[in-house]
Structures are given as C-alpha cells and as structure tokens.
Amino acid sequence: MNMYAKQTSCVLNEDHLSGLPDDILIHILSLLPLKDAVKGICNASRRFHKLWPFIHTLNFDQCMFPEHDCNYYLEASRPDYDERFLHSVRHVLLRSKSPTIHKFCLKFHFRLSYSFWQRISNSTDIRLYDFLRSEKRMANEIGTWIQFALNKNLEVLDLSFSEHRIVGPQALYDLPNCVLSSPHLVELRLTHCTINAKKKSKLKSLKTLYLNNVVLMGQSMDYILSGCPMLEELTLQFCYGHIRVVVLNSNLKTLKLDIGWSRKRIYVSCPTLLSLDVSGAVDVLDIANVASIAEVSVKCNLIFDFDVSKDYQGIRMLLQTFTGTKTLNLCSWFALVFSAWQLKNLPSPTFSCKSLHLKSDFMIWNLPGILNLLKHCPCLENLTIEITSPHNKFTSHKQLSWYRLYKFDADEYWNMVDAPVQCLIDHLKTVEVAGFVEKHLVIQFLEYLLRHSMVLKKMKILAEKQTAKYYEERLLNIPKASASAAVLFY
C-alpha cells in the first residue's frame, strides 16, 4: 500500500471520524480523488458505503484511471474507449444521490473523427458505419452525463477532450446547448471542443470562463458574452473562429488572450476591465473603451512595417489606450518599435505606470527603444527586465531591415546619453534583472542605471555563480548616484 493509500485509509478510519456528522464526512469524501475515495470506502464501515453516493464533487480523469494507456487511445485509428473507465463513470452517476453537485470534471479521450470525414466527403462508407454509430452513441452518452450534473444545480463544469494528431479542430466534440443555458454555473472550463451557439446564453451566475483550443462557430463568442452579466474572468487560449470580446455594463475584470498563431484582427471593448494579457501574433489589435484598466501585458507581435506612417499611427493609438495603466508588461517586439521611433524622432506616448516589466533580447537595436521607454515613463518606480534569447520566431528580416540605416557604437551607447531621464531622477527605486544576463550590453545598461538613478534603493540580479562574480567586480565599486543603492545577487 502506497503512502497516499495509507493516508486515505487513515482518513476514512471510523475510529477517527465516527463522531463527525454526516455532512462533514460527505464534504471530506468530496475533497478526495474519486478513485481513492471509493477505494478507501471499500475497506471502511457500512456507514461510509451509505454516504459516498452523496459526494458533491465528481472528478473523472481517464488518464488517472488505473492501468489506462493514454498513448493507445490518443493514437487509435478507430473509435475505441476504455470500457473500464466508462463503467466507473456510469456506476458513480447511477449511485449518486446528492441533491446538488458542486463540481463535475470530465477528462476523456474523445473526438468525432469519422463523423468529420463523413461530412467533408459528403458520403457514407458502409464499412465505417459501425465507427460512426459508435462515435454518435458515445457523444450522446457524454451529453447525458453533462445534463445529469446540470440538473443538480451544478456550479463548476470542467470538460477536457483530448486533441487528436490526425484530424483538425473540425472533429472536436460538440458542446451541448444545455451548457450555455445553465443559470447556476459559476465557473466553466472547456478544452478541445466546439461551440455553435445560435442564441444568447443564459449563464447569469457565471464568473469565470476558460476556453482552450475551442472552435467558436459563427457569432458564438458574442452570444456567450451577451448572456453573462456576472462574468469577471475570461481566458481564450488558442481558440479558432471569430474572436470579438465586447462586454458592456459587465463585471469583467480580467481578460487573457493567448492567440497562438497569426490572426487578422482581435477586437476588445470592455469599460470595467482592470487587467489585460495578450500574447501571440495578430495583424490588428483593436482595443477600445478600457478606461478602467490598471494592468496591461502585451506579449504579441503585430504585423507591422516600421517604414509605413499609417502603421506608426495605428501602434501609437493602441499604446495610447494604455497610458493610464499602473503596471505595464511589454515584450521585446515593443522595444524594437520604440527604437524605430527614437531613431526616426517620432513622438511616443507617455505612460503613467509605476511598474514596467520588459522582455528583451538586448540586441543592439533594442537599446534606443529601452531608453525611449524610460523617457516616456516619468513616474516609473519599479523596473523588471527579463533578458530573453535573441531568437524571435515572429520578427521577420523585413521588420529588422530598418536598423541598418542607423549606425551607432553599442558599447558606447549609454555613455553617449546626456539628456536627463525623469524617472531616474525622481522615482526609480527598484530594478530586477533575470534571464540571459551574461550579455555585455546588459551590464553596461545596469552601470548606466546605477550612475544616474538618484533614489534607487535596490538592484536585484538573478545570475549564475560565475556571472554573479563578474557582475560584483563591475557593479559593486562603480560610483552610484544613490548612496543607499544596494546591489544584490540571487
């Protein structure tokens, strides 16, 4: 018996728990992984046999099922389901007596591969009839499981269906319409499925929505959001289809968009939004009506020609939307943008942020952009720089061609900066640096900060032991503008 099984057996030992009321015991059983709870119950008293059907958390994870081979079912060339797992799900649901279910989680290898082939070929191969029937029967049964949980005033629904390497997103499981009409759902998490909403949703209690690799057919996104008045947190990760996040008179506070591949346009409008996190590649990032936003993280590359004036206006208008945010997170691509503007003497927006987190590969053409950013963050108090690898899969040679027109000595760049930078004089208190810090351009930048940051209190550097030793020799003895500035290595 392994350690966890021993702990489970101990938890279910009647000598320890016999004095507790039934509702507390049911709550304890609901916190245990389902397979461990049921296994432990088999060795417990008759009282536990009567109580376990009342557990209010049902977590069915096929990959955690004993002796289940995930690779076999992921690569199967025909509909093939683990009957032992299916029997376990059916048994638990059949025995369930709880009047309410708090959480229903299903992680299952399922896709509609043959139904997809039938649709695109517009014909039915009699040899595949059994496969088609098997898929349809399994899809219908999954729908009955979901409906069973929803009928019990379900609050948290988590569905994850495995991706198949052979077929595309068109073969994913079709989410039953009843899910979008559940008034009790507070949290909805969906992975690898298709949503084809035809009308406004009725998710009046929903606060958290997480969609990962979900196909959004037609105007499904609009229909979903229009029926979620209580939604506070929305995450869209690698989703297919039309993405338009328009939320009016809502409670939405946090929006995370992980685009994953190039898109033509992403449109966001939400007056109550406080935190926005966008990553990926997109032609146009259209963000409006976000006056309340306090934290912005943009880790995406916009398809952008540095020599075209209309692109300059578009990016400047986008950044202008974030000028009031208190925390700003930008990727290396934006350092290139600010470099282009600095070298071309183009005006940049001024930010009121107090914290700036910048990811940069710290190549020569990033230096003017970093300086430009510091100039346009006059209230900056906390600067965090994550030094990344110089390889950037989103940045094309065409986008970098502009920098060859401008020549300067990178080793002397920070020594040539003579104009004062406002945030270094009045506000910058902490600097943190991590990543590929061994680059010589990085240490030159840190020397510049130490010589000019007049109220600096702490500079923290995450570096390997050998690199830290070299930094100590260079930084600890350098003349500092702030007498209280401490340089720390960790």
XYZ file of C-alpha atoms in Angstrom, residues 185-434:
250
model
C -22.855 27.684 -13.382
C -20.241 29.890 -11.706
C -17.174 28.502 -13.498
C -16.973 26.943 -16.979
C -13.748 25.406 -18.343
C -13.701 23.828 -21.810
C -10.785 22.223 -23.678
C -10.823 20.773 -27.203
C -14.479 21.094 -28.134
C -16.753 23.056 -30.487
C -19.320 25.697 -29.536
C -22.037 26.546 -32.034
C -24.298 28.979 -30.185
C -27.419 30.114 -32.052
C -28.871 32.418 -29.423
C -27.997 34.463 -26.365
C -26.661 32.361 -23.498
C -28.335 32.235 -20.080
C -25.287 31.998 -17.853
C -26.498 34.569 -15.339
C -24.244 33.314 -12.498
C -21.064 32.669 -14.491
C -17.966 34.427 -13.125
C -15.094 32.506 -14.779
C -14.919 31.301 -18.394
C -11.866 29.424 -19.702
C -11.732 28.223 -23.325
C -8.690 26.304 -24.564
C -8.451 25.068 -28.177
C -12.161 25.657 -28.635
C -13.789 26.195 -32.047
C -16.153 29.174 -31.875
C -18.595 28.823 -34.737
C -20.238 31.907 -36.273
C -21.133 34.526 -33.667
C -20.812 32.129 -30.702
C -18.491 34.440 -28.769
C -20.979 37.315 -28.991
C -23.888 35.079 -27.962
C -21.983 33.713 -24.968
C -20.792 37.077 -23.619
C -24.164 38.755 -24.070
C -25.692 36.347 -21.526
C -23.001 36.525 -18.811
C -23.772 39.657 -16.735
C -21.654 38.465 -13.772
C -18.545 37.400 -15.739
C -15.327 38.555 -14.036
C -12.563 36.494 -15.664
C -12.268 35.396 -19.310
C -9.448 33.326 -20.839
C -9.281 32.433 -24.542
C -6.317 30.214 -25.339
C -5.533 29.031 -28.901
C -9.185 29.301 -29.937
C -10.438 29.049 -33.523
C -13.053 31.194 -35.215
C -14.245 34.769 -34.871
C -12.945 36.393 -31.682
C -14.592 39.625 -30.609
C -14.709 40.489 -26.926
C -17.375 43.151 -26.499
C -18.755 43.368 -22.975
C -20.916 46.319 -21.954
C -22.238 47.059 -18.450
C -20.443 43.986 -17.159
C -18.266 42.961 -14.211
C -15.432 41.648 -16.390
C -12.144 42.458 -14.648
C -9.560 40.106 -16.173
C -9.093 39.166 -19.826
C -6.381 36.816 -21.101
C -5.981 36.202 -24.842
C -3.371 33.668 -25.960
C -3.641 33.868 -29.726
C -1.069 31.224 -30.593
C -0.909 31.911 -34.342
C -1.334 34.839 -36.702
C -4.773 36.445 -36.855
C -6.160 39.315 -38.889
C -7.849 41.186 -36.057
C -8.703 40.924 -32.371
C -11.289 43.384 -31.070
C -11.741 44.133 -27.353
C -14.143 46.577 -25.720
C -14.919 46.463 -22.001
C -15.378 49.510 -19.721
C -14.825 47.586 -16.455
C -11.620 45.763 -17.462
C -8.779 46.026 -14.933
C -6.247 43.519 -16.291
C -5.467 42.616 -19.915
C -2.980 39.936 -21.012
C -2.481 39.420 -24.764
C 0.076 37.119 -26.395
C 0.589 35.743 -29.899
C 0.699 37.281 -33.377
C -2.034 39.450 -34.870
C -2.363 41.932 -37.722
C -4.563 44.395 -35.834
C -5.144 44.566 -32.082
C -8.172 46.820 -31.734
C -8.763 47.811 -28.108
C -11.225 50.472 -27.056
C -13.356 51.536 -24.090
C -10.958 50.271 -21.403
C -10.634 53.415 -19.297
C -10.518 51.467 -16.002
C -7.567 49.275 -16.954
C -4.794 49.110 -14.341
C -2.544 46.295 -15.601
C -1.615 45.523 -19.206
C 0.566 42.725 -20.562
C 1.134 42.676 -24.319
C 3.405 39.837 -25.436
C 2.374 39.728 -29.074
C 3.866 40.884 -32.335
C 1.714 42.979 -34.621
C 2.308 42.590 -38.343
C 3.940 45.932 -38.844
C 6.183 47.707 -41.373
C 8.393 50.164 -39.497
C 8.660 52.395 -42.558
C 4.939 52.944 -43.148
C 3.450 56.008 -41.445
C -0.040 54.530 -41.131
C 1.388 51.660 -39.074
C 3.056 54.189 -36.795
C -0.293 55.878 -36.189
C -2.008 52.546 -35.530
C 0.534 51.343 -32.960
C 0.671 54.753 -31.308
C -3.136 54.791 -30.946
C -3.021 51.295 -29.433
C -0.408 52.289 -26.873
C -2.273 55.500 -26.147
C -5.083 53.291 -24.818
C -2.743 52.042 -22.061
C -1.169 55.311 -20.952
C -3.126 55.385 -17.683
C -2.266 51.858 -16.541
C -0.229 51.414 -13.351
C 1.523 48.197 -14.414
C 2.806 47.658 -17.946
C 4.276 44.415 -19.346
C 5.772 44.591 -22.833
C 7.682 42.112 -24.989
C 10.892 42.609 -26.963
C 8.927 43.498 -30.090
C 7.790 46.760 -28.482
C 11.416 47.621 -27.690
C 12.000 47.467 -31.445
C 9.014 49.733 -32.046
C 10.297 52.323 -29.575
C 13.774 52.022 -31.113
C 12.377 52.859 -34.539
C 10.519 55.845 -33.122
C 13.588 57.058 -31.223
C 15.870 56.835 -34.249
C 13.281 58.422 -36.548
C 12.457 61.171 -33.994
C 8.788 60.164 -33.952
C 6.708 61.167 -30.879
C 5.947 58.354 -28.401
C 3.034 58.218 -25.927
C 3.797 58.982 -22.286
C 2.760 56.398 -19.672
C 1.882 56.986 -16.038
C 2.821 53.443 -14.995
C 4.738 52.855 -11.789
C 5.851 49.333 -12.727
C 7.339 48.271 -16.060
C 8.142 44.661 -16.937
C 10.065 44.388 -20.195
C 11.092 41.241 -22.026
C 14.036 41.990 -24.285
C 16.738 40.039 -26.104
C 19.009 43.074 -25.523
C 20.465 43.189 -29.009
C 21.994 46.401 -30.314
C 18.796 47.657 -31.965
C 16.857 47.327 -28.680
C 18.959 49.925 -26.880
C 17.325 53.091 -28.289
C 13.895 51.580 -27.561
C 14.747 50.874 -23.922
C 15.963 54.426 -23.480
C 12.864 55.755 -25.226
C 10.602 53.730 -22.915
C 12.363 55.069 -19.816
C 11.946 58.620 -21.084
C 8.215 58.113 -21.548
C 7.596 56.510 -18.142
C 8.355 59.559 -15.949
C 6.655 58.097 -12.839
C 8.372 54.691 -13.021
C 9.293 53.226 -9.631
C 9.865 49.533 -10.371
C 11.696 48.202 -13.435
C 11.891 44.489 -14.208
C 13.794 43.256 -17.249
C 13.735 39.657 -18.409
C 16.577 39.011 -20.855
C 15.356 36.550 -23.471
C 17.021 34.506 -26.178
C 17.851 36.544 -29.310
C 15.798 34.151 -31.443
C 12.322 35.551 -32.120
C 10.099 33.450 -34.356
C 7.658 36.299 -35.004
C 10.119 39.001 -36.122
C 10.930 38.902 -39.841
C 14.092 40.160 -41.530
C 11.970 42.791 -43.267
C 10.889 44.170 -39.917
C 14.543 44.443 -38.823
C 15.860 45.896 -42.065
C 15.289 49.483 -40.894
C 18.001 49.392 -38.239
C 20.783 49.046 -40.837
C 20.096 52.661 -41.800
C 21.229 53.832 -38.356
C 24.731 53.256 -37.065
C 25.973 53.739 -33.524
C 28.528 52.145 -31.234
C 26.632 49.794 -28.926
C 29.496 49.643 -26.416
C 29.412 53.423 -26.033
C 25.661 53.922 -26.364
C 24.861 54.544 -22.666
C 27.922 56.777 -22.272
C 26.583 58.998 -25.031
C 23.221 59.588 -23.311
C 23.451 63.099 -21.980
C 19.815 64.197 -21.608
C 18.359 63.529 -18.107
C 15.694 60.840 -17.755
C 12.949 61.986 -15.381
C 12.121 58.648 -13.747
C 15.812 58.076 -12.877
C 15.998 61.434 -11.136
C 12.814 61.303 -9.053
C 11.167 57.883 -8.876
C 13.025 54.683 -9.822
C 13.526 52.691 -6.615
C 13.922 49.035 -7.604
C 15.457 47.226 -10.576
C 15.270 43.463 -11.152
C 17.106 41.639 -13.929
C 16.872 37.946 -14.839
